[in-house]
Short mmCIF file of N, CA and C and ligand atoms in Angstrom, two decimals:
data_model
loop_
_atom_site.label_atom_id
_atom_site.label_comp_id
_atom_site.label_asym_id
_atom_site.label_seq_id
_atom_site.Cartn_x
_atom_site.Cartn_y
_atom_site.Cartn_z
N MET T 1 28.01 6.82 -38.48
CA MET T 1 26.92 6.30 -39.41
C MET T 1 25.54 6.50 -38.75
N ALA T 2 24.69 7.08 -39.55
CA ALA T 2 23.37 7.39 -39.10
C ALA T 2 22.45 6.27 -38.95
N THR T 3 21.42 6.35 -38.01
CA THR T 3 20.38 5.37 -37.83
C THR T 3 18.92 6.15 -38.17
N LEU T 4 18.12 5.58 -38.89
CA LEU T 4 16.82 6.15 -39.08
C LEU T 4 15.82 5.39 -38.37
N LYS T 5 14.93 6.05 -37.55
CA LYS T 5 13.96 5.46 -36.92
C LYS T 5 12.48 5.84 -37.38
N LEU T 6 11.73 4.84 -37.65
CA LEU T 6 10.33 5.22 -38.10
C LEU T 6 9.36 4.98 -36.95
N HIS T 7 9.09 6.17 -36.30
CA HIS T 7 8.34 6.02 -35.19
C HIS T 7 6.89 5.62 -35.27
N ASP T 8 6.33 5.99 -36.46
CA ASP T 8 4.97 5.51 -36.68
C ASP T 8 4.89 4.12 -37.22
N GLN T 9 5.97 3.44 -37.38
CA GLN T 9 5.98 2.01 -37.94
C GLN T 9 6.71 1.20 -36.81
N GLN T 10 6.10 1.20 -35.66
CA GLN T 10 6.75 0.48 -34.58
C GLN T 10 8.07 0.73 -34.26
N GLY T 11 8.50 1.90 -34.56
CA GLY T 11 9.91 2.18 -34.17
C GLY T 11 10.95 1.43 -35.04
N GLN T 12 10.57 0.98 -36.38
CA GLN T 12 11.47 0.26 -37.09
C GLN T 12 12.74 1.09 -37.38
N LEU T 13 13.86 0.33 -37.24
CA LEU T 13 15.13 1.11 -37.41
C LEU T 13 15.85 0.68 -38.77
N ILE T 14 16.39 1.64 -39.50
CA ILE T 14 17.14 1.48 -40.88
C ILE T 14 18.45 1.98 -40.65
N HIS T 15 19.44 1.01 -40.93
CA HIS T 15 20.84 1.23 -40.75
C HIS T 15 21.55 1.46 -42.10
N SER T 16 21.02 1.06 -43.21
CA SER T 16 21.64 0.95 -44.47
C SER T 16 21.68 2.50 -44.95
N ALA T 17 22.94 2.99 -45.27
CA ALA T 17 23.12 4.42 -45.80
C ALA T 17 22.36 4.67 -46.98
N SER T 18 22.28 3.65 -47.88
CA SER T 18 21.67 3.95 -49.18
C SER T 18 20.11 4.02 -48.98
N GLU T 19 19.60 3.01 -48.12
CA GLU T 19 18.10 3.08 -47.82
C GLU T 19 17.69 4.43 -47.15
N ILE T 20 18.55 4.99 -46.12
CA ILE T 20 18.27 6.07 -45.57
C ILE T 20 18.37 7.26 -46.37
N ARG T 21 19.35 7.32 -47.33
CA ARG T 21 19.43 8.31 -48.26
C ARG T 21 18.20 8.49 -49.14
N ARG T 22 17.84 7.32 -49.72
CA ARG T 22 16.66 7.09 -50.50
C ARG T 22 15.46 7.66 -49.80
N PHE T 23 15.25 7.22 -48.55
CA PHE T 23 14.06 7.59 -47.76
C PHE T 23 14.00 9.12 -47.58
N LEU T 24 15.06 9.72 -47.18
CA LEU T 24 15.05 11.11 -46.92
C LEU T 24 15.00 11.89 -48.26
N GLU T 25 15.64 11.39 -49.32
CA GLU T 25 15.58 12.19 -50.60
C GLU T 25 14.11 12.24 -51.20
N GLN T 26 13.32 11.10 -50.88
CA GLN T 26 11.90 11.16 -51.31
C GLN T 26 11.17 12.25 -50.63
N ARG T 27 11.72 12.65 -49.36
CA ARG T 27 10.94 13.61 -48.63
C ARG T 27 11.72 15.01 -48.70
N GLY T 28 12.51 15.10 -49.73
CA GLY T 28 13.10 16.32 -49.87
C GLY T 28 14.32 16.69 -48.99
N ILE T 29 14.91 15.83 -48.26
CA ILE T 29 15.89 15.97 -47.26
C ILE T 29 17.23 15.52 -47.81
N LEU T 30 18.21 16.31 -47.87
CA LEU T 30 19.58 15.85 -48.46
C LEU T 30 20.37 15.25 -47.34
N PHE T 31 21.00 14.00 -47.61
CA PHE T 31 21.71 13.40 -46.59
C PHE T 31 23.00 12.81 -47.44
N GLU T 32 24.05 12.97 -46.71
CA GLU T 32 25.37 12.52 -47.37
C GLU T 32 26.18 12.02 -46.27
N GLN T 33 27.38 11.37 -46.85
CA GLN T 33 28.41 11.12 -45.82
C GLN T 33 29.77 11.60 -46.33
N TRP T 34 30.47 12.29 -45.50
CA TRP T 34 31.71 12.92 -45.99
C TRP T 34 32.87 12.31 -45.12
N GLU T 35 34.00 12.30 -45.82
CA GLU T 35 35.21 11.84 -45.23
C GLU T 35 36.17 13.09 -45.05
N ALA T 36 36.89 13.05 -44.03
CA ALA T 36 38.00 14.17 -43.77
C ALA T 36 39.05 13.87 -44.66
N SER T 37 39.75 15.05 -45.16
CA SER T 37 41.01 14.73 -45.99
C SER T 37 42.21 14.58 -45.11
N GLN T 38 42.23 14.82 -43.89
CA GLN T 38 43.28 14.40 -42.86
C GLN T 38 42.75 14.10 -41.53
N SER T 39 43.47 13.27 -40.77
CA SER T 39 42.81 12.95 -39.48
C SER T 39 42.71 14.09 -38.53
N LEU T 40 41.82 14.04 -37.67
CA LEU T 40 41.50 15.13 -36.74
C LEU T 40 41.85 14.87 -35.28
N GLN T 41 42.08 15.62 -34.44
CA GLN T 41 42.16 15.45 -32.95
C GLN T 41 41.05 16.28 -32.38
N ASP T 42 40.80 15.84 -30.99
CA ASP T 42 39.75 16.53 -30.38
C ASP T 42 40.08 17.99 -30.16
N SER T 43 41.46 18.41 -30.03
CA SER T 43 42.02 19.63 -29.75
C SER T 43 41.99 20.58 -30.91
N ASP T 44 41.81 19.99 -32.14
CA ASP T 44 41.98 20.83 -33.44
C ASP T 44 41.00 22.06 -33.35
N SER T 45 41.57 23.16 -33.93
CA SER T 45 40.90 24.41 -33.98
C SER T 45 39.79 24.31 -35.11
N GLN T 46 38.89 25.28 -34.93
CA GLN T 46 37.82 25.40 -35.90
C GLN T 46 38.39 25.44 -37.30
N GLU T 47 39.42 26.19 -37.53
CA GLU T 47 40.05 26.34 -38.93
C GLU T 47 40.54 24.90 -39.46
N THR T 48 41.17 24.32 -38.55
CA THR T 48 41.68 22.87 -38.88
C THR T 48 40.48 21.90 -39.23
N VAL T 49 39.39 21.99 -38.55
CA VAL T 49 38.25 21.17 -38.85
C VAL T 49 37.69 21.59 -40.22
N LEU T 50 37.47 22.88 -40.34
CA LEU T 50 36.87 23.27 -41.66
C LEU T 50 37.74 22.79 -42.79
N ALA T 51 39.00 23.10 -42.67
CA ALA T 51 40.02 22.67 -43.71
C ALA T 51 39.97 21.16 -44.09
N ALA T 52 39.82 20.44 -43.07
CA ALA T 52 39.63 18.95 -43.35
C ALA T 52 38.65 18.45 -44.19
N TYR T 53 37.43 19.41 -44.31
CA TYR T 53 36.24 19.06 -44.99
C TYR T 53 36.08 20.04 -46.17
N GLN T 54 36.98 20.85 -46.38
CA GLN T 54 36.95 21.85 -47.43
C GLN T 54 36.54 21.41 -48.76
N HIS T 55 37.03 20.13 -49.12
CA HIS T 55 36.72 19.65 -50.40
C HIS T 55 35.36 19.24 -50.60
N GLU T 56 34.54 18.91 -49.57
CA GLU T 56 33.15 18.84 -49.64
C GLU T 56 32.34 19.96 -49.38
N LEU T 57 32.79 20.88 -48.55
CA LEU T 57 32.11 22.08 -47.96
C LEU T 57 32.04 23.25 -48.89
N THR T 58 33.18 23.42 -49.55
CA THR T 58 33.22 24.63 -50.45
C THR T 58 32.37 24.51 -51.67
N PRO T 59 32.41 23.29 -52.34
CA PRO T 59 31.53 23.12 -53.45
C PRO T 59 29.95 23.17 -52.95
N TYR T 60 29.74 22.57 -51.97
CA TYR T 60 28.41 22.58 -51.40
C TYR T 60 27.89 24.14 -51.05
N MET T 61 28.76 24.94 -50.58
CA MET T 61 28.44 26.20 -50.03
C MET T 61 28.19 27.05 -51.39
N GLU T 62 29.17 26.93 -52.29
CA GLU T 62 29.06 27.66 -53.57
C GLU T 62 27.83 27.40 -54.32
N LYS T 63 27.52 25.96 -54.40
CA LYS T 63 26.23 25.61 -55.20
C LYS T 63 24.98 26.26 -54.59
N HIS T 64 24.96 26.33 -53.19
CA HIS T 64 23.73 26.60 -52.51
C HIS T 64 23.64 28.17 -51.94
N GLY T 65 24.79 28.89 -52.25
CA GLY T 65 24.81 30.31 -51.81
C GLY T 65 25.14 30.56 -50.51
N TYR T 66 25.85 29.65 -49.76
CA TYR T 66 26.15 29.94 -48.37
C TYR T 66 27.36 30.63 -48.21
N LEU T 67 27.42 31.59 -47.22
CA LEU T 67 28.60 32.53 -47.05
C LEU T 67 29.38 32.19 -45.93
N ASN T 68 28.85 31.65 -44.87
CA ASN T 68 29.49 31.44 -43.48
C ASN T 68 29.51 30.11 -43.07
N ALA T 69 30.62 29.49 -42.54
CA ALA T 69 30.61 28.25 -41.90
C ALA T 69 31.30 28.32 -40.50
N ASP T 70 30.85 27.65 -39.63
CA ASP T 70 31.55 27.61 -38.33
C ASP T 70 31.51 26.13 -37.73
N VAL T 71 32.10 26.05 -36.62
CA VAL T 71 32.09 24.62 -35.96
C VAL T 71 31.46 24.82 -34.56
N ILE T 72 30.37 24.09 -34.27
CA ILE T 72 29.79 24.20 -32.91
C ILE T 72 30.30 22.94 -32.13
N ASN T 73 30.65 23.05 -30.88
CA ASN T 73 31.26 22.00 -30.07
C ASN T 73 30.72 22.20 -28.72
N VAL T 74 29.69 21.24 -28.34
CA VAL T 74 29.09 21.17 -27.05
C VAL T 74 29.37 19.91 -26.44
N HIS T 75 29.52 19.63 -25.11
CA HIS T 75 29.82 18.37 -24.51
C HIS T 75 29.23 18.51 -23.07
N LYS T 76 29.40 17.31 -22.39
CA LYS T 76 28.78 17.33 -21.05
C LYS T 76 29.23 18.43 -20.17
N GLU T 77 30.44 18.97 -20.42
CA GLU T 77 30.90 19.90 -19.43
C GLU T 77 30.60 21.36 -19.75
N THR T 78 29.98 21.38 -20.99
CA THR T 78 29.60 22.76 -21.48
C THR T 78 28.54 23.46 -20.48
N PRO T 79 28.82 24.66 -19.94
CA PRO T 79 27.89 25.22 -19.05
C PRO T 79 26.53 25.35 -19.68
N ASN T 80 25.54 25.08 -18.96
CA ASN T 80 24.12 25.16 -19.23
C ASN T 80 23.85 24.09 -20.44
N ILE T 81 24.53 22.99 -20.36
CA ILE T 81 24.25 21.93 -21.58
C ILE T 81 22.70 21.62 -21.52
N GLU T 82 22.07 21.27 -20.48
CA GLU T 82 20.66 20.99 -20.46
C GLU T 82 19.82 22.17 -21.08
N GLU T 83 20.12 23.36 -20.74
CA GLU T 83 19.45 24.49 -21.32
C GLU T 83 19.52 24.44 -22.70
N ILE T 84 20.76 24.25 -23.17
CA ILE T 84 20.99 24.09 -24.68
C ILE T 84 20.15 23.08 -25.29
N ARG T 85 20.18 21.94 -24.64
CA ARG T 85 19.40 20.86 -25.15
C ARG T 85 17.94 21.11 -25.34
N GLN T 86 17.41 21.77 -24.24
CA GLN T 86 15.97 22.16 -24.33
C GLN T 86 15.57 23.05 -25.40
N LYS T 87 16.39 24.06 -25.73
CA LYS T 87 16.14 24.99 -26.70
C LYS T 87 15.72 24.42 -28.05
N PHE T 88 16.31 23.33 -28.33
CA PHE T 88 16.02 22.64 -29.67
C PHE T 88 15.19 21.46 -29.55
N LEU T 89 14.62 21.19 -28.30
CA LEU T 89 13.85 20.01 -28.03
C LEU T 89 12.32 20.13 -28.26
N ALA T 90 11.93 21.52 -28.70
CA ALA T 90 10.56 21.65 -28.87
C ALA T 90 10.34 21.74 -30.49
N GLU T 91 9.37 21.42 -30.94
CA GLU T 91 9.11 21.49 -32.45
C GLU T 91 9.23 23.00 -33.02
N HIS T 92 10.01 22.97 -34.03
CA HIS T 92 10.21 24.38 -34.54
C HIS T 92 10.52 24.25 -36.04
N THR T 93 10.47 25.41 -36.75
CA THR T 93 10.99 25.50 -38.12
C THR T 93 11.97 26.67 -38.26
N HIS T 94 12.65 26.83 -39.40
CA HIS T 94 13.55 27.86 -39.65
C HIS T 94 13.26 28.51 -40.99
N ASP T 95 13.67 29.72 -41.17
CA ASP T 95 13.52 30.44 -42.49
C ASP T 95 14.56 30.17 -43.48
N GLU T 96 15.63 29.40 -43.09
CA GLU T 96 16.49 28.96 -44.10
C GLU T 96 16.84 27.42 -43.70
N ASP T 97 17.49 26.62 -44.64
CA ASP T 97 17.76 25.26 -44.40
C ASP T 97 18.70 25.21 -43.14
N GLU T 98 18.50 24.09 -42.41
CA GLU T 98 19.45 23.93 -41.13
C GLU T 98 20.49 22.90 -41.68
N VAL T 99 21.62 23.24 -41.98
CA VAL T 99 22.64 22.31 -42.54
C VAL T 99 23.73 21.90 -41.43
N ARG T 100 23.90 20.73 -41.25
CA ARG T 100 24.79 20.22 -40.17
C ARG T 100 25.70 19.07 -40.70
N PHE T 101 27.00 19.12 -40.46
CA PHE T 101 27.89 17.85 -40.74
C PHE T 101 28.51 17.58 -39.31
N PHE T 102 28.24 16.24 -38.98
CA PHE T 102 28.68 15.86 -37.75
C PHE T 102 30.09 15.38 -37.86
N VAL T 103 30.98 16.15 -37.17
CA VAL T 103 32.42 15.71 -37.12
C VAL T 103 32.67 14.73 -35.99
N ASP T 104 31.92 14.99 -34.89
CA ASP T 104 32.13 13.96 -33.74
C ASP T 104 30.85 14.01 -32.92
N GLY T 105 30.69 13.16 -31.95
CA GLY T 105 29.64 13.11 -31.10
C GLY T 105 28.21 12.57 -31.70
N ALA T 106 27.25 13.00 -31.24
CA ALA T 106 25.93 12.33 -31.91
C ALA T 106 24.73 13.33 -31.62
N GLY T 107 23.71 13.33 -32.37
CA GLY T 107 22.47 14.02 -32.04
C GLY T 107 21.39 13.46 -32.99
N GLU T 108 20.09 13.57 -32.51
CA GLU T 108 19.02 13.04 -33.22
C GLU T 108 18.07 14.11 -33.72
N PHE T 109 17.86 14.23 -34.98
CA PHE T 109 16.80 15.10 -35.60
C PHE T 109 15.53 14.42 -35.70
N PHE T 110 14.52 14.91 -35.30
CA PHE T 110 13.09 14.34 -35.35
C PHE T 110 12.42 15.27 -36.44
N PHE T 111 11.84 14.55 -37.40
CA PHE T 111 10.92 15.29 -38.27
C PHE T 111 9.54 14.94 -38.17
N HIS T 112 8.66 15.99 -38.28
CA HIS T 112 7.25 15.87 -38.22
C HIS T 112 6.67 16.25 -39.66
N LEU T 113 6.66 15.27 -40.44
CA LEU T 113 5.92 15.58 -41.79
C LEU T 113 4.56 14.95 -41.77
N ASP T 114 4.23 14.11 -42.77
CA ASP T 114 3.02 13.33 -42.80
C ASP T 114 3.15 12.24 -41.60
N GLU T 115 4.36 11.82 -41.34
CA GLU T 115 4.75 10.85 -40.27
C GLU T 115 5.84 11.46 -39.34
N VAL T 116 6.15 10.93 -38.36
CA VAL T 116 7.29 11.22 -37.46
C VAL T 116 8.43 10.07 -37.64
N PHE T 117 9.45 10.61 -38.03
CA PHE T 117 10.78 9.79 -38.18
C PHE T 117 11.94 10.66 -37.65
N SER T 118 12.92 9.89 -37.17
CA SER T 118 14.17 10.56 -36.67
C SER T 118 15.49 9.96 -37.22
N LEU T 119 16.47 10.80 -37.27
CA LEU T 119 17.76 10.48 -37.78
C LEU T 119 18.80 10.69 -36.78
N LEU T 120 19.35 9.63 -36.24
CA LEU T 120 20.44 9.80 -35.26
C LEU T 120 21.74 9.88 -36.16
N CYS T 121 22.34 11.19 -35.92
CA CYS T 121 23.41 11.51 -36.76
C CYS T 121 24.65 11.19 -35.90
N THR T 122 25.82 10.76 -36.53
CA THR T 122 27.16 10.60 -35.78
C THR T 122 28.16 11.04 -36.79
N ALA T 123 29.40 10.82 -36.40
CA ALA T 123 30.57 11.45 -37.20
C ALA T 123 30.55 10.90 -38.68
N GLY T 124 30.64 11.86 -39.54
CA GLY T 124 30.64 11.68 -41.01
C GLY T 124 29.28 11.89 -41.69
N ASP T 125 28.30 12.17 -40.80
CA ASP T 125 26.98 12.35 -41.44
C ASP T 125 26.71 13.88 -41.79
N PHE T 126 26.06 14.15 -42.93
CA PHE T 126 25.75 15.51 -43.54
C PHE T 126 24.31 15.43 -43.69
N ILE T 127 23.69 16.38 -43.14
CA ILE T 127 22.09 16.59 -43.37
C ILE T 127 21.77 18.04 -43.64
N SER T 128 20.75 18.29 -44.47
CA SER T 128 20.26 19.67 -44.66
C SER T 128 18.77 19.52 -44.36
N VAL T 129 18.32 20.13 -43.35
CA VAL T 129 16.91 20.19 -42.98
C VAL T 129 16.19 21.32 -43.83
N PRO T 130 15.31 21.05 -44.67
CA PRO T 130 14.72 22.13 -45.47
C PRO T 130 13.99 23.23 -44.56
N LYS T 131 14.21 24.43 -45.10
CA LYS T 131 13.45 25.61 -44.35
C LYS T 131 11.88 25.17 -44.29
N GLY T 132 11.24 25.53 -43.15
CA GLY T 132 9.86 25.38 -43.14
C GLY T 132 9.56 23.94 -42.56
N TYR T 133 10.36 23.05 -42.56
CA TYR T 133 10.19 21.66 -42.12
C TYR T 133 9.92 21.67 -40.48
N LYS T 134 8.90 21.09 -40.19
CA LYS T 134 8.77 20.97 -38.65
C LYS T 134 9.76 19.86 -38.09
N HIS T 135 10.62 20.27 -37.08
CA HIS T 135 11.56 19.21 -36.56
C HIS T 135 11.96 19.72 -35.23
N TRP T 136 12.68 18.69 -34.48
CA TRP T 136 13.31 19.18 -33.33
C TRP T 136 14.60 18.35 -33.11
N PHE T 137 15.50 18.68 -32.10
CA PHE T 137 16.80 18.08 -32.05
C PHE T 137 17.01 17.64 -30.70
N ASP T 138 17.59 16.49 -30.40
CA ASP T 138 17.88 16.05 -29.16
C ASP T 138 19.41 15.78 -29.04
N LEU T 139 20.08 16.42 -28.11
CA LEU T 139 21.51 16.12 -27.85
C LEU T 139 21.69 14.92 -26.93
N ALA T 140 20.64 14.58 -26.17
CA ALA T 140 20.67 13.43 -25.33
C ALA T 140 20.75 12.13 -26.13
N PRO T 141 21.25 11.00 -25.47
CA PRO T 141 21.85 10.83 -24.27
C PRO T 141 23.32 11.21 -24.16
N ARG T 142 24.10 11.48 -25.41
CA ARG T 142 25.58 11.56 -25.33
C ARG T 142 25.96 13.10 -24.93
N TYR T 143 25.02 13.94 -25.16
CA TYR T 143 25.46 15.34 -24.91
C TYR T 143 26.83 15.80 -25.38
N HIS T 144 27.13 15.28 -26.68
CA HIS T 144 28.22 15.72 -27.33
C HIS T 144 28.03 15.96 -28.71
N VAL T 145 28.14 17.10 -29.31
CA VAL T 145 28.08 17.37 -30.60
C VAL T 145 29.06 18.30 -31.08
N LYS T 146 29.94 17.74 -32.07
CA LYS T 146 30.88 18.77 -32.77
C LYS T 146 30.50 18.74 -34.23
N ALA T 147 29.99 19.83 -34.70
CA ALA T 147 29.40 19.90 -36.01
C ALA T 147 29.74 21.22 -36.79
N ILE T 148 29.83 20.97 -38.11
CA ILE T 148 30.00 22.26 -38.98
C ILE T 148 28.63 22.71 -39.19
N ARG T 149 28.56 24.12 -39.22
CA ARG T 149 27.14 24.64 -39.58
C ARG T 149 27.49 25.56 -40.78
N VAL T 150 26.58 25.69 -41.67
CA VAL T 150 26.69 26.73 -42.69
C VAL T 150 25.45 27.68 -42.63
N PHE T 151 25.68 29.02 -43.05
CA PHE T 151 24.61 29.81 -42.84
C PHE T 151 24.58 30.83 -44.11
N GLN T 152 23.25 31.08 -44.52
CA GLN T 152 23.05 32.22 -45.51
C GLN T 152 23.08 33.56 -44.61
N THR T 153 22.30 33.44 -43.64
CA THR T 153 22.21 34.72 -42.69
C THR T 153 22.10 34.14 -41.28
N LYS T 154 22.61 34.69 -40.43
CA LYS T 154 22.46 34.30 -38.87
C LYS T 154 21.00 34.17 -38.61
N GLU T 155 20.32 35.30 -38.97
CA GLU T 155 18.90 35.51 -38.67
C GLU T 155 18.02 34.31 -39.21
N GLY T 156 18.43 33.76 -40.39
CA GLY T 156 17.65 32.68 -41.01
C GLY T 156 17.55 31.37 -40.12
N TRP T 157 18.53 31.39 -39.18
CA TRP T 157 18.47 30.06 -38.34
C TRP T 157 17.78 30.22 -37.03
N VAL T 158 17.13 31.28 -36.83
CA VAL T 158 16.31 31.47 -35.60
C VAL T 158 15.23 30.50 -35.52
N ALA T 159 15.04 29.80 -34.46
CA ALA T 159 13.92 28.81 -34.28
C ALA T 159 12.59 29.48 -34.14
N ARG T 160 11.68 29.08 -34.99
CA ARG T 160 10.30 29.56 -34.87
C ARG T 160 9.52 28.37 -34.30
N TYR T 161 9.20 28.47 -33.07
CA TYR T 161 8.44 27.31 -32.35
C TYR T 161 7.09 27.29 -32.80
N THR T 162 6.51 26.12 -33.11
CA THR T 162 5.26 25.89 -33.54
C THR T 162 4.23 25.84 -32.36
N GLY T 163 4.74 25.71 -31.03
CA GLY T 163 3.92 25.65 -29.97
C GLY T 163 3.23 24.34 -29.62
N SER T 164 3.64 23.31 -30.51
CA SER T 164 3.12 22.03 -30.27
C SER T 164 4.06 21.38 -29.24
N ASP T 165 3.39 20.37 -28.44
CA ASP T 165 4.25 19.65 -27.48
C ASP T 165 4.60 18.26 -28.00
N ILE T 166 4.46 18.10 -29.27
CA ILE T 166 4.57 16.68 -29.86
C ILE T 166 5.87 16.14 -29.52
N ALA T 167 6.88 16.97 -29.44
CA ALA T 167 8.27 16.26 -28.97
C ALA T 167 8.25 15.43 -27.79
N LYS T 168 7.59 15.92 -26.80
CA LYS T 168 7.54 15.21 -25.50
C LYS T 168 7.12 13.75 -25.60
N LYS T 169 6.24 13.40 -26.65
CA LYS T 169 5.74 12.10 -26.92
C LYS T 169 6.99 11.21 -27.23
N TYR T 170 7.92 11.80 -27.85
CA TYR T 170 9.00 11.01 -28.29
C TYR T 170 10.36 10.94 -27.55
N LEU T 171 10.16 11.51 -26.33
CA LEU T 171 11.39 11.48 -25.43
C LEU T 171 11.66 10.14 -24.83
N THR T 172 12.91 9.79 -24.90
CA THR T 172 13.11 8.42 -24.31
C THR T 172 13.89 8.57 -22.97
FE1 FE2 F 201 16.31 23.47 -35.90
#
């Protein structure tokens, strides 16, 4: 279950799924919660994970023209985990929407629109970060993310760094 943090409003936290959804919707960000059609184990293959969410994933992909889906799985023992974290920890944009569904673990998306807010995503949370939106992502402190990603093109998801060091101000 996600938590929304309003950094420019004394760090106010919002836990209500409907409030979070409304807040994000007003800013053009799609947020949903999905349930698996079967229970999953840590050791399940990418195909099993994708199959468990196919009832949500396939209609979404067809509606929005996505062709590819995969599962990313990083954890504390992943080689170069801190390097992986740093790669997404500077403010950037993408040329296509960044779509993630959290199967397990946790990670925090920070958005820099008129204000800065962040969404801590955990299992069951689906989010689509619109193309061109300035954002960054922090794997810490849990260093475990198992997430479904969907792509229009692999190239579309390359990070375009803005050169701003704003993310450093929000590190905890
Ligand atoms: Fe990104």
